[in-house]
Coordinates of C-alpha atoms in Angstrom, one line a residue:
X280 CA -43.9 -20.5 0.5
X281 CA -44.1 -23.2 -1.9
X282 CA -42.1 -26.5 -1.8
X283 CA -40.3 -25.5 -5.0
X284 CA -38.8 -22.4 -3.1
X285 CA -35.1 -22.5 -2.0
X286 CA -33.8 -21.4 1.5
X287 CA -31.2 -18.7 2.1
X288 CA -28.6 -20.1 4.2
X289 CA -27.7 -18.6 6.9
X290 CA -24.2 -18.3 7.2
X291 CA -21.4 -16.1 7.5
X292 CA -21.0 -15.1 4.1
X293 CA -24.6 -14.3 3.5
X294 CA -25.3 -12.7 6.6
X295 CA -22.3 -9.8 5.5
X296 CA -24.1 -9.8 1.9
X297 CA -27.1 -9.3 3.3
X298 CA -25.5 -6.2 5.8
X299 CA -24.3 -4.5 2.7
X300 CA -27.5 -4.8 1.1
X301 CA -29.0 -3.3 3.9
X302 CA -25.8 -0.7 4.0
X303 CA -27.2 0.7 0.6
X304 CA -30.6 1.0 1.5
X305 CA -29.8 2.9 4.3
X306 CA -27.8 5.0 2.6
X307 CA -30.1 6.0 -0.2
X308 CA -32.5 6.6 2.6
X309 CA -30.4 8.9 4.4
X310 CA -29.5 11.0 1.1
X311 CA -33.2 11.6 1.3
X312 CA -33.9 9.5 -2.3
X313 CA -37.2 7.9 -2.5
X314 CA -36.2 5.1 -5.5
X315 CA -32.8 2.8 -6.6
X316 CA -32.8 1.7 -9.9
X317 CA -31.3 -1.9 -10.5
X318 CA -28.3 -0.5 -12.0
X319 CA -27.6 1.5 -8.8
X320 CA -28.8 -1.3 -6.8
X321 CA -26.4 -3.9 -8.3
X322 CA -23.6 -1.7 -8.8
X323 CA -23.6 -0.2 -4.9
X324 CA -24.0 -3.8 -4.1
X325 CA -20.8 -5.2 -5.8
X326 CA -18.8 -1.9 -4.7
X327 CA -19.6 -3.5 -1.0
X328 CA -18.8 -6.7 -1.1
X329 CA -15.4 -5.8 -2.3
X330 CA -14.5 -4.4 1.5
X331 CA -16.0 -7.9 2.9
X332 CA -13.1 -9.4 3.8
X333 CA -14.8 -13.0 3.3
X334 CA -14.8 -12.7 0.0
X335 CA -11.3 -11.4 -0.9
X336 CA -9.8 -13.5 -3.5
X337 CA -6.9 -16.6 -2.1
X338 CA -3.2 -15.2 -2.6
X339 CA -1.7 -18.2 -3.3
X340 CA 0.9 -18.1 -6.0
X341 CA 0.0 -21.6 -7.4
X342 CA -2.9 -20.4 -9.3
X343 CA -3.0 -23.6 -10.8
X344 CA -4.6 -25.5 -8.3
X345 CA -8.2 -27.1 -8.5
X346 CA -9.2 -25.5 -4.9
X347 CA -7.4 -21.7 -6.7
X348 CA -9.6 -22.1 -9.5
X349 CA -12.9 -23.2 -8.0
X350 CA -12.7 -20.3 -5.2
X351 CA -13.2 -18.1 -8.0
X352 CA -15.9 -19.2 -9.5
X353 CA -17.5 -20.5 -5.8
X354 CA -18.1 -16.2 -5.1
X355 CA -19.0 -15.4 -8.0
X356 CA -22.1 -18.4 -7.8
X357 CA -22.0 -17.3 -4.3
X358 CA -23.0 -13.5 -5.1
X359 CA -25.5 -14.5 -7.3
X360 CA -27.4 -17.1 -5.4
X361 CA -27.3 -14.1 -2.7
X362 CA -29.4 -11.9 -5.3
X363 CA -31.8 -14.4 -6.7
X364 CA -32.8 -15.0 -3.4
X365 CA -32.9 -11.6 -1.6
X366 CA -35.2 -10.5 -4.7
X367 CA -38.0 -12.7 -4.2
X368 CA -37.4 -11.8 -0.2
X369 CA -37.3 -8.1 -0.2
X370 CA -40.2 -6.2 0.7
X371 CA -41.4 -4.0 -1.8
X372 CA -41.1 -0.4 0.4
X373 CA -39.1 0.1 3.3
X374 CA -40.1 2.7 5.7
X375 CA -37.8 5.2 6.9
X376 CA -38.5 7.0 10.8
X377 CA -39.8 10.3 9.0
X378 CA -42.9 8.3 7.7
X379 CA -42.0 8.5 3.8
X380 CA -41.1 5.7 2.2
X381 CA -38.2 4.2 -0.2
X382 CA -39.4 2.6 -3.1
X383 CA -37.4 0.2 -4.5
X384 CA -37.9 -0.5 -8.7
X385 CA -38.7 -4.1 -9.0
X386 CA -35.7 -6.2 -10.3
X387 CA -36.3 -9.2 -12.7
X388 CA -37.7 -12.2 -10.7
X389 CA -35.0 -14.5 -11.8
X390 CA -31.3 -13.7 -11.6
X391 CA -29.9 -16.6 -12.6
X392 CA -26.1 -16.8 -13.7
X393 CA -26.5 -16.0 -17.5
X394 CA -29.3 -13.2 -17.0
X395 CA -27.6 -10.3 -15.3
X396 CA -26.8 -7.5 -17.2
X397 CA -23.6 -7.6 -19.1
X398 CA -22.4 -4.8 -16.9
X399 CA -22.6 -6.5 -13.8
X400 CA -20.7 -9.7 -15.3
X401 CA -17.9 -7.4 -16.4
X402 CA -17.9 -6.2 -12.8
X403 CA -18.0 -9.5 -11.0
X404 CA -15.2 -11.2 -13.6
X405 CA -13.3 -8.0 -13.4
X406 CA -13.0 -7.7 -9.5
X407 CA -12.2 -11.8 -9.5
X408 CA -9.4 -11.5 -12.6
X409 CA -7.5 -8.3 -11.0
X410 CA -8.0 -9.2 -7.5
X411 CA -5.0 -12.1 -8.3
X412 CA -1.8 -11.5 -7.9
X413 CA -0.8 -12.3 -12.1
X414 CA -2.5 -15.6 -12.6
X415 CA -4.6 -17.7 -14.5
X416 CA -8.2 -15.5 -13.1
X417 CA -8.9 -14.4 -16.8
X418 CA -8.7 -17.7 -18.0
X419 CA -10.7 -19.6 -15.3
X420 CA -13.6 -17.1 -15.6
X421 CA -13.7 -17.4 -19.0
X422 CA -14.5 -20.9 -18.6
X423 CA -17.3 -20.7 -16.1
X424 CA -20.2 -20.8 -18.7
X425 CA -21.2 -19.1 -22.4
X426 CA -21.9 -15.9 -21.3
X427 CA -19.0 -15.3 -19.0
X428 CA -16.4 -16.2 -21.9
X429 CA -18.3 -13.9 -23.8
X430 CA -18.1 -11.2 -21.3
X431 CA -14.3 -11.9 -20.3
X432 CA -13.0 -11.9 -23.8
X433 CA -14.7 -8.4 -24.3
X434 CA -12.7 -7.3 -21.2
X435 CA -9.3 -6.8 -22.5
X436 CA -8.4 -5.1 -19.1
X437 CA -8.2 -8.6 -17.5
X438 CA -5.7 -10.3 -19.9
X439 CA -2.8 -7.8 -19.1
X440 CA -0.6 -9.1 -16.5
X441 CA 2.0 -11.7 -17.3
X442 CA 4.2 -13.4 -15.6
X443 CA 6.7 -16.2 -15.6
X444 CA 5.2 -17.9 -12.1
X445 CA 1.8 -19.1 -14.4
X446 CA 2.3 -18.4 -17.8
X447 CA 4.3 -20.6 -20.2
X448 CA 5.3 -19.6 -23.8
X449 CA 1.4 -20.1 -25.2
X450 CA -0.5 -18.6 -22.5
X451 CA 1.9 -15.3 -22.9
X452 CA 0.6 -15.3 -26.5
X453 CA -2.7 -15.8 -25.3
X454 CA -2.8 -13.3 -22.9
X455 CA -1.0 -10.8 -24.9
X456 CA -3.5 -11.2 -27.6
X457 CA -6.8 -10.8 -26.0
X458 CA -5.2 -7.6 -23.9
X459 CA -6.5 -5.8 -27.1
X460 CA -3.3 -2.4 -27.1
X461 CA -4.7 -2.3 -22.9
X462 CA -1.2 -2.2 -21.6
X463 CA 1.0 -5.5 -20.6
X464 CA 2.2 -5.6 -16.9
X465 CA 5.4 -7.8 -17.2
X466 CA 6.7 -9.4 -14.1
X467 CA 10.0 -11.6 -14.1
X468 CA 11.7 -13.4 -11.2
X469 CA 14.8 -15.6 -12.2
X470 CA 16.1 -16.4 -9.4
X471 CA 13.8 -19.9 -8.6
X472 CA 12.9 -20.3 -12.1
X473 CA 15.0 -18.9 -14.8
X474 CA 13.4 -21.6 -17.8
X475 CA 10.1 -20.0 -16.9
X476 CA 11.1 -16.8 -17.1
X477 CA 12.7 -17.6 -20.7
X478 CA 9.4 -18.6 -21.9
X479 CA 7.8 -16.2 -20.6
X480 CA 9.9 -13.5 -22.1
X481 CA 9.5 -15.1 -25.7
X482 CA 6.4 -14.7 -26.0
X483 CA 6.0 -11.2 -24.4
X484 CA 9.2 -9.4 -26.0
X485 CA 7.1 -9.3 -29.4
X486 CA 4.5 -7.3 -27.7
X487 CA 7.2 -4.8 -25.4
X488 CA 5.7 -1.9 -27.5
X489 CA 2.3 -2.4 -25.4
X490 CA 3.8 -3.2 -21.6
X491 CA 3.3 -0.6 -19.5
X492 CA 5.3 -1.8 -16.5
X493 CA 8.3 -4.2 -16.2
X494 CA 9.3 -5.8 -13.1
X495 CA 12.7 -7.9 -13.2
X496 CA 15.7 -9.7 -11.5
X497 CA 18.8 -9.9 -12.3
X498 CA 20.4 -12.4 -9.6
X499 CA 22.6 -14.3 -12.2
X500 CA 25.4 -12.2 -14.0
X501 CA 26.0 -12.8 -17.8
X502 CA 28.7 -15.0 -17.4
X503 CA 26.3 -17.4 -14.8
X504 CA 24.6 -20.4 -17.3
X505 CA 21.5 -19.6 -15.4
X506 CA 21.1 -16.3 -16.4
X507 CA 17.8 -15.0 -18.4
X508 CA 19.2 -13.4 -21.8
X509 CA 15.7 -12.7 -23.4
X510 CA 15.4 -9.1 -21.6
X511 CA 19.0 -8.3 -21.8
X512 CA 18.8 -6.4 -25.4
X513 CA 17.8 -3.1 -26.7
X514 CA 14.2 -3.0 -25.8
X515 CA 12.1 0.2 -27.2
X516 CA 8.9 0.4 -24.5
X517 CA 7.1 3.1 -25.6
X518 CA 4.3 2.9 -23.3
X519 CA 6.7 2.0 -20.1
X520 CA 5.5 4.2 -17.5
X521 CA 6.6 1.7 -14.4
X522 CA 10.1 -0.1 -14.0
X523 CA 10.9 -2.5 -11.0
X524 CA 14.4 -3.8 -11.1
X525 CA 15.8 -5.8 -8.2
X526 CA 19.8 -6.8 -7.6
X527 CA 20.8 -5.9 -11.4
X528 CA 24.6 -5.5 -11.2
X529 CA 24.8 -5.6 -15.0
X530 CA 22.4 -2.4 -15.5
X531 CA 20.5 -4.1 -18.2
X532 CA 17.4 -1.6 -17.8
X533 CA 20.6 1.3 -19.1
X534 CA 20.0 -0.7 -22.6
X535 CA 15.9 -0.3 -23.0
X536 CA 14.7 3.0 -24.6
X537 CA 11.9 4.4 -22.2
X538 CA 10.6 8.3 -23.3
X539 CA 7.7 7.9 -21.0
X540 CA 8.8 6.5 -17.9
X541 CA 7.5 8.3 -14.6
X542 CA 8.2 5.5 -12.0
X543 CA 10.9 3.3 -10.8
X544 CA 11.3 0.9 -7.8
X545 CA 14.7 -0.4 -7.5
X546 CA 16.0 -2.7 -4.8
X547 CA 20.1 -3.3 -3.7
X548 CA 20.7 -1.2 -7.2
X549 CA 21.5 2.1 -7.1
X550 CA 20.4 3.6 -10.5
X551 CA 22.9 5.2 -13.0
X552 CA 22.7 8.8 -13.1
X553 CA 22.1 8.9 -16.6
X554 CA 19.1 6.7 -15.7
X555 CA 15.9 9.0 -17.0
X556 CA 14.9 12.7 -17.8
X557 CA 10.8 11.5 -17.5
X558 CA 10.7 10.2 -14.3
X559 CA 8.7 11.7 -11.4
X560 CA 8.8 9.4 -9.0
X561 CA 11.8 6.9 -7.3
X562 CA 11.4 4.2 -4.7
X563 CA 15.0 2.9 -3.7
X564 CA 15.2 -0.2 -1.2
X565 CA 18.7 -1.6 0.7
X566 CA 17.7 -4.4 2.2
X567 CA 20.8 -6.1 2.8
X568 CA 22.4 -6.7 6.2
X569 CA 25.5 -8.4 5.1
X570 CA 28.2 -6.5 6.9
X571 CA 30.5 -7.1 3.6
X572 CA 27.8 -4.7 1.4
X573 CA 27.3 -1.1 2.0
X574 CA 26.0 1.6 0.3
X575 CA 27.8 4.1 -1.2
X576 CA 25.8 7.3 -0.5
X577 CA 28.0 9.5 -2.8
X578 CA 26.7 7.2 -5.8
X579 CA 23.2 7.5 -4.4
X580 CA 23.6 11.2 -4.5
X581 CA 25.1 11.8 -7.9
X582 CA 21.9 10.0 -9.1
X583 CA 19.7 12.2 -7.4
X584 CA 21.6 15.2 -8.3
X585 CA 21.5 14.0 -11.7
X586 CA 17.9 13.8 -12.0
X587 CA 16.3 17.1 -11.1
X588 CA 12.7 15.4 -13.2
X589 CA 12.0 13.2 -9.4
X590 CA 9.3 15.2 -7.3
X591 CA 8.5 12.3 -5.0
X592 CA 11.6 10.5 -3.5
X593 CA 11.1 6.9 -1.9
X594 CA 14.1 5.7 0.6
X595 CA 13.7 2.3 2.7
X596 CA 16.8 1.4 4.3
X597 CA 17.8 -1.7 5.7
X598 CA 21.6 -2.2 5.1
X599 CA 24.9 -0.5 6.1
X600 CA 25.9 3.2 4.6
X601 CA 29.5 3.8 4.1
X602 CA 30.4 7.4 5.8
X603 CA 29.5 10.5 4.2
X604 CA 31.9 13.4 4.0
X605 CA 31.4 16.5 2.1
X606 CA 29.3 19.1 0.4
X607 CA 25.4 18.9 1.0
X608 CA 22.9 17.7 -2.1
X609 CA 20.5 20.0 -3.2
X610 CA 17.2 18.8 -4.9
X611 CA 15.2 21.5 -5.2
X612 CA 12.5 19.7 -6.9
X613 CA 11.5 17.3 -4.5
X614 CA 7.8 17.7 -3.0
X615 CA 7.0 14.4 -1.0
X616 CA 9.6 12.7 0.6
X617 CA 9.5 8.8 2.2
X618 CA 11.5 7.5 4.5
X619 CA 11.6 3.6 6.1
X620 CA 14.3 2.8 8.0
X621 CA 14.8 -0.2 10.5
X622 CA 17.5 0.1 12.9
X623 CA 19.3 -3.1 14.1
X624 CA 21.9 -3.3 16.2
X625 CA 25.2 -4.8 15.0
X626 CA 27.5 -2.6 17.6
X627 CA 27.0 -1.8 20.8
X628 CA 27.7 2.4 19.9
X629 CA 25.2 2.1 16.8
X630 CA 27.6 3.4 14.1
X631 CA 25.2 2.8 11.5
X632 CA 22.2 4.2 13.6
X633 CA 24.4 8.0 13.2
X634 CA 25.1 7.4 9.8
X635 CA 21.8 7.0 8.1
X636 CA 21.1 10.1 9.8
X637 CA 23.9 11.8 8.8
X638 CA 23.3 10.6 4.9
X639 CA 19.9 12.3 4.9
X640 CA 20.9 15.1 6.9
X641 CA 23.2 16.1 3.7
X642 CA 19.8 15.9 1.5
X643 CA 18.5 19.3 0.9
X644 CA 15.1 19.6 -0.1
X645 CA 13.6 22.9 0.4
X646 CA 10.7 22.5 -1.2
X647 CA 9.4 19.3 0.3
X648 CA 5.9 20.0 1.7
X649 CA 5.0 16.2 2.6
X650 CA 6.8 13.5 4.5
X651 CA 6.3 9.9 5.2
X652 CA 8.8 8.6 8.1
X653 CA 8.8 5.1 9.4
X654 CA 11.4 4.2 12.1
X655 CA 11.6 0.5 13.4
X656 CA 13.6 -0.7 16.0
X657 CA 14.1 -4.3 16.3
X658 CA 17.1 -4.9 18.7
X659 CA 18.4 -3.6 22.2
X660 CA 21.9 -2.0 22.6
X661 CA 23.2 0.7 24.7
X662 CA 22.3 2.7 21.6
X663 CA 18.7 2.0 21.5
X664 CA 19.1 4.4 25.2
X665 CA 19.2 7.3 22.2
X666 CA 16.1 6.5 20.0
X667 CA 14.6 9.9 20.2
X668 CA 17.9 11.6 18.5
X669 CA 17.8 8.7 16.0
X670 CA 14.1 9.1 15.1
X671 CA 14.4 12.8 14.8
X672 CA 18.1 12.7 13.0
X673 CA 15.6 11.8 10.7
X674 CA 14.0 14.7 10.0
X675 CA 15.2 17.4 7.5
X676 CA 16.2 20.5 9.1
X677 CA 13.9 22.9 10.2
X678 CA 16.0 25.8 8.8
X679 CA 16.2 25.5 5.4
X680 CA 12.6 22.8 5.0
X681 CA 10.3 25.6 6.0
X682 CA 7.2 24.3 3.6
X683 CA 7.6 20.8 5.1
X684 CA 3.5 21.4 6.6
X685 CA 3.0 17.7 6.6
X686 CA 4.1 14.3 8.4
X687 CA 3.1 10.8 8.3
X688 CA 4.7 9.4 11.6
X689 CA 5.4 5.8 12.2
X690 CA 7.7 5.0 15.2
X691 CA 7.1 0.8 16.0
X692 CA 9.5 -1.1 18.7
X693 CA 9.9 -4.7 17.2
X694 CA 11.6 -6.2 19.7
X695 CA 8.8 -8.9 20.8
X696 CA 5.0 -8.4 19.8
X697 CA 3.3 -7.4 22.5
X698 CA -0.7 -7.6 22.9
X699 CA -2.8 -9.4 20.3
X700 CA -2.1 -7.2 17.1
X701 CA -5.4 -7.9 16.2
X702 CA -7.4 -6.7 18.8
X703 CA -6.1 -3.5 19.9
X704 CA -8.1 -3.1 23.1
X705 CA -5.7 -5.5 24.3
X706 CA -2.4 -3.7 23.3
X707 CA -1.9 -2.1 26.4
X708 CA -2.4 -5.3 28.6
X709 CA 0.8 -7.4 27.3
X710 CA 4.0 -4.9 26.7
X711 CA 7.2 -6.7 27.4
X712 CA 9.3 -3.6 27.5
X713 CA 7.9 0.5 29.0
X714 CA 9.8 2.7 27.0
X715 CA 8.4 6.1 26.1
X716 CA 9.6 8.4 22.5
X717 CA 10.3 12.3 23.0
X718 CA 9.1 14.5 20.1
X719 CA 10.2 17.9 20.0
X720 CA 7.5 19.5 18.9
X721 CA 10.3 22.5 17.1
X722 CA 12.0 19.5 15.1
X723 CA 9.2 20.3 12.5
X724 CA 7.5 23.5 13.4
X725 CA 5.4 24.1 10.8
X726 CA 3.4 21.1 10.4
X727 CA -0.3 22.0 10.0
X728 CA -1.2 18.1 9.7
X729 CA 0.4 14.9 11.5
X730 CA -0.4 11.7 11.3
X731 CA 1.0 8.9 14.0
X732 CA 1.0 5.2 14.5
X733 CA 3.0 4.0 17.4
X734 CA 3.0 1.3 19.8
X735 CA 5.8 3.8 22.4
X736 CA 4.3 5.9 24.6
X737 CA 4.3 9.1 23.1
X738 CA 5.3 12.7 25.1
X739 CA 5.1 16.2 23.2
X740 CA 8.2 17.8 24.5
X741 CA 7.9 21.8 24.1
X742 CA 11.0 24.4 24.1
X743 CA 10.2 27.5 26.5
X744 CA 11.3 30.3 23.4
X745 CA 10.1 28.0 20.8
X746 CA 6.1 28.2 18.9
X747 CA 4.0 25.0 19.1
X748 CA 3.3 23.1 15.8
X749 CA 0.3 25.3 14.1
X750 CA -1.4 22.2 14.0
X751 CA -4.8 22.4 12.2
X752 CA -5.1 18.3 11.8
X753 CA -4.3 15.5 13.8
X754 CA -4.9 11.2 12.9
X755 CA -3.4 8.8 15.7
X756 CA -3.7 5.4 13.6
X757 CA -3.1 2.5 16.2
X758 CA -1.3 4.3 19.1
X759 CA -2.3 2.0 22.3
X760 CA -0.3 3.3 24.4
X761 CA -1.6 7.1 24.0
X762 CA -3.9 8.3 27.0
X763 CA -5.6 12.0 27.3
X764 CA -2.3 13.3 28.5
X765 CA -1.1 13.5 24.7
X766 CA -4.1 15.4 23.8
X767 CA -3.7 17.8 27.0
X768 CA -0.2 18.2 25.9
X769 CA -1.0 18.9 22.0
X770 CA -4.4 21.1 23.4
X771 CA -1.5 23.0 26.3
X772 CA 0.7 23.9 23.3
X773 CA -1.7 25.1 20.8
X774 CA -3.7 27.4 23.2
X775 CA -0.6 28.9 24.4
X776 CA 0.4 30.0 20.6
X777 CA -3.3 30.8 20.3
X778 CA -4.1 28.5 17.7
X779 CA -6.6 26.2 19.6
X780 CA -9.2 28.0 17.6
X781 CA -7.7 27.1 14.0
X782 CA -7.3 23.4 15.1
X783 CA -9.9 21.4 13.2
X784 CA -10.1 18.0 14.5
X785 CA -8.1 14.7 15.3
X786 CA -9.5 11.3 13.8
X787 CA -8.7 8.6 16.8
X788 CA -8.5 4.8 15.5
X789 CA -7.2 1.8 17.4
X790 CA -6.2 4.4 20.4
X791 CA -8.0 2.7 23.7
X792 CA -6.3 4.9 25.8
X793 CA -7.8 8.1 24.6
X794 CA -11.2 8.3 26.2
X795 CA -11.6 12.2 25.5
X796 CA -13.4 13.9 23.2
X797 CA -10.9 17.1 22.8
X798 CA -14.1 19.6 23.4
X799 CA -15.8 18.4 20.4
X800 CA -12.5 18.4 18.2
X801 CA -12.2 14.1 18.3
X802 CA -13.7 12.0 15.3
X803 CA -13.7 8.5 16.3
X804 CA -13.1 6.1 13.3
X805 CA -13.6 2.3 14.0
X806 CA -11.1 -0.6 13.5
X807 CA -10.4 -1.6 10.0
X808 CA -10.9 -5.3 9.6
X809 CA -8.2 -5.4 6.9
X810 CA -6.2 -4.3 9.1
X811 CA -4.4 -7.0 10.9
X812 CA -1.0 -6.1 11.8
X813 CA -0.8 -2.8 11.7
X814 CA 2.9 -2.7 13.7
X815 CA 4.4 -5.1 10.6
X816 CA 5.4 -7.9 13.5
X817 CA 4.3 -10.7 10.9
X818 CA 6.0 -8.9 8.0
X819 CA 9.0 -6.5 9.6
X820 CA 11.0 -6.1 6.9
X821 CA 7.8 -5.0 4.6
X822 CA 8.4 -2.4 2.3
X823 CA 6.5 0.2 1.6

């Protein structure tokens, strides 16, 4: 090697590049294809390094900051240097075991910042610019050199999000501009920073005929002198397909003209039942625990009566619900149905433990084929001695929910974290509490799939005159306190309904306790690495 030659270093960042490199090449090989072009090369190459968790983009908010900025452009020099120099290192065949040989098609000798193929800079700036959170990414990239501005300003993609936390009353324009008719994501928050969120809206109001979501607060009331007023007309959103509206006692959103809307997310705001005739999905959050604000479930009903368009209904309930008395609601239309609830203690009998359970109990949904139900527990009171009846109060009734063939189960105890949360081999070596959760197994009895993360002990509880689950597919995501027993239980039960022979397989991942391998019918799935707290104990209250 010649003095003029540079050195790889080798660190951790370019040790993982050069794994995914590897990755590809292995993969190609097993596929059975002799050749990569550089195209395939390059592009496989980028896909990779986007699960590398060393090179996920900073979430800071402050976007403005020298070490924010420089980050961005640091990977990006980072991937590059990567490839210049695995090119003039990589052999020119690699042989596999069978004796043939994988040719790789020579790539240019130099890959210097400004030569790589305009593709490939619209996938590097693009994966920086959207990674953000909204932000100054575009911008910043389109400052790095010549041929990235030209790049970036031909990607009108990466100029669509605005926000008031980064962009003043120019920038919007800016922004808005270069997004070329790609659709505007609007996010508003006027709680910290109402003058912000005035410019903001100045700018991006002209262009409301191009946003395609809207996210917004309404904390202060129209009589407050901090209140936003810019959002709080007549707004015809044409493209709108997404609305987020959070603590908006005024119902401003009832004022904006929206023929295309199919999502909604609305938090402490129940909509109005006149809300929308387009929408497909709803994702309601009540995350108050002020003993002085309850929810009115009638109110929440009538909406959902009212608005037989929703076939995937979203419910995350942290507050208080006032008692429910009366006839049940049907919603025939509903197909997937999502439930997050964390139970906290505020009397010893658990009033509000029975009521939840009671509200959703009343929801009739007979065509609901799909369920997602997480269950928290965070505090211990003499009703915490009943957490089986209040996990499966949960569930809609077996009766009249006979399509319901599918369940997403999360059941976490957040009363202290236990174990590293990180590690899972250690989960089972820490536990500050030994309780164990009862499923009856006829509480859903037609499930043909079931999914479970739990850090309880799980037991399979089976009525004498009732079937087993027909279970065809089973995924225990982080369960460390499962052992075999769960599996002889689940294997006990299907045999006996003869049905052993129809079960496909269960995909086991953070489980350390389940060491067998089913007779053949266990896939075991390693430990994500973005996956760091999989029980929520740094973010409990974490929605959805």
């Amino acid at each position: 090697m010649s003095s003029s030659d540079s050195f790889l270093q080798l660190d951790t960042k370019s040790l993982e590049l050069a794994g995914a490199m590897l990755d590809i090449m292995n993969e190609r090989k097993d596929k059975g294809c002799e050749s990569i072009s550089e195209y395939e090369m390059i592009s496989s190459f980028f896909e990779k390094v986007s699960l590398i968790e060393s090179f996920e983009e900073p979430r800071e908010n402050n976007l403005l900051e020298a070490t924010t900025k420089l980050d961005t452009r640091e990977t990006a020099k980072t991937l590059v240097n990567f490839l210049s120099h695995i090119v003039k290192t990589m052999e020119q065949c690699i042989s596999p075991t069978n004796g043939a040989a994988l040719e790789h098609k020579s790539l240019r000798s130099t890959l210097a910042l400004a030569s790589l193929p305009d593709d490939i800079l619209s996938i590097i700036i693009e994966y920086a610019a959207l990674e953000y959170e909204p932000g100054f990414g575009a911008l910043d990239l389109s400052h790095v050199c010549r041929n990235f501005r030209y790049i970036a300003l031909h990607l009108p993609k990466i100029w669509t999000r605005l926000s008031n936390d980064v962009y003043g009353l120019e920038m919007t324009r800016l922004y808005a501009g270069r997004s070329k008719h790609a659709g505007l994501e609007v996010e508003m928050e006027e709680s910290a920073c109402p003058w912000e969120s005035s410019s903001m809206l100045q700018a991006a109001i002209p262009f409301c005929s191009e946003w395609v979501s809207f996210s917004y607060t309404g904390f202060h009331r129209s009589d407050d002198p901090d209140h936003v007023k810019e959002h709080r007309i007549p707004l015809k959103l044409p493209r709108l397909t997404h609305l987020e509206v959070e603590n908006d006692a005024d119902g401003v959103y009832r004022a904006y003209h929206m023929p295309n809307l199919k999502s909604a997310f609305f938090k402490d705001t129940i909509p109005s039942s006149t809300f929308s005739s387009t929408i497909s999905t709803i994702s309601i959050s009540f995350g108050s625990f002020n003993d002085t604000l309850t929810v009115d479930p009638k109110i929440l009903a009538s909406f959902l009566k009212a608005t037989p368009s929703i076939r995937d209904l979203r419910l995350s309930i942290r507050g208080s619900f006032d008692p429910l008395e009366g006839e049940d609601t049907l919603l025939p239309n509903i197909e997937k149905f999502t439930v997050d609830v964390v139970y906290v203690d505020r009397e010893a009998e658990g009033v509000d433990w029975m009521i939840v359970g009671s509200f959703l109990s009343h929801l009739v949904m007979p065509n609901v084929k799909d369920m997602d139900l997480t269950v928290r527990f965070t505090n211990t009171t003499d009703a915490f001695s009943r957490k089986d009846h209040h996990v499966l109060a949960l569930l809609p009734d077996r009766d009249t929910h006979t399509k319901l063939t599918s369940l997403n189960l999360t059941i976490i105890d957040l009363r202290g974290e236990r174990g590293n949360v990180r590690d899972p081999s250690t989960y089972e070596m820490d536990y500050m509490y030994n309780d164990t959760m009862v499923f009856y197994v006829d509480s859903a009895p037609f499930l043909t799939s079931l999914k479970l993360r739990t850090n309880f002990e799980l037991s399979l509880i089976q009525e004498d005159d009732r079937p087993f689950i027909p279970l065809r597919r089973l995924e225990l995501d982080y369960c460390p306190r499962l052992s075999d027993n769960f599996l002889e239980e689940l294997a006990e039960g299907l045999k006996r309904d003869g049905n052993w022979e129809k079960f496909e397989e269960a995909i086991v991942r953070g489980c350390p306790g389940i060491k067998s391998d089913l007779r053949g019918k266990i896939r075991f799935v390693p430990v994500s690495r973005k996956e760091t707290d999989p029980f929520g104990f740094e973010q409990p209250d974490l929605w959805m």
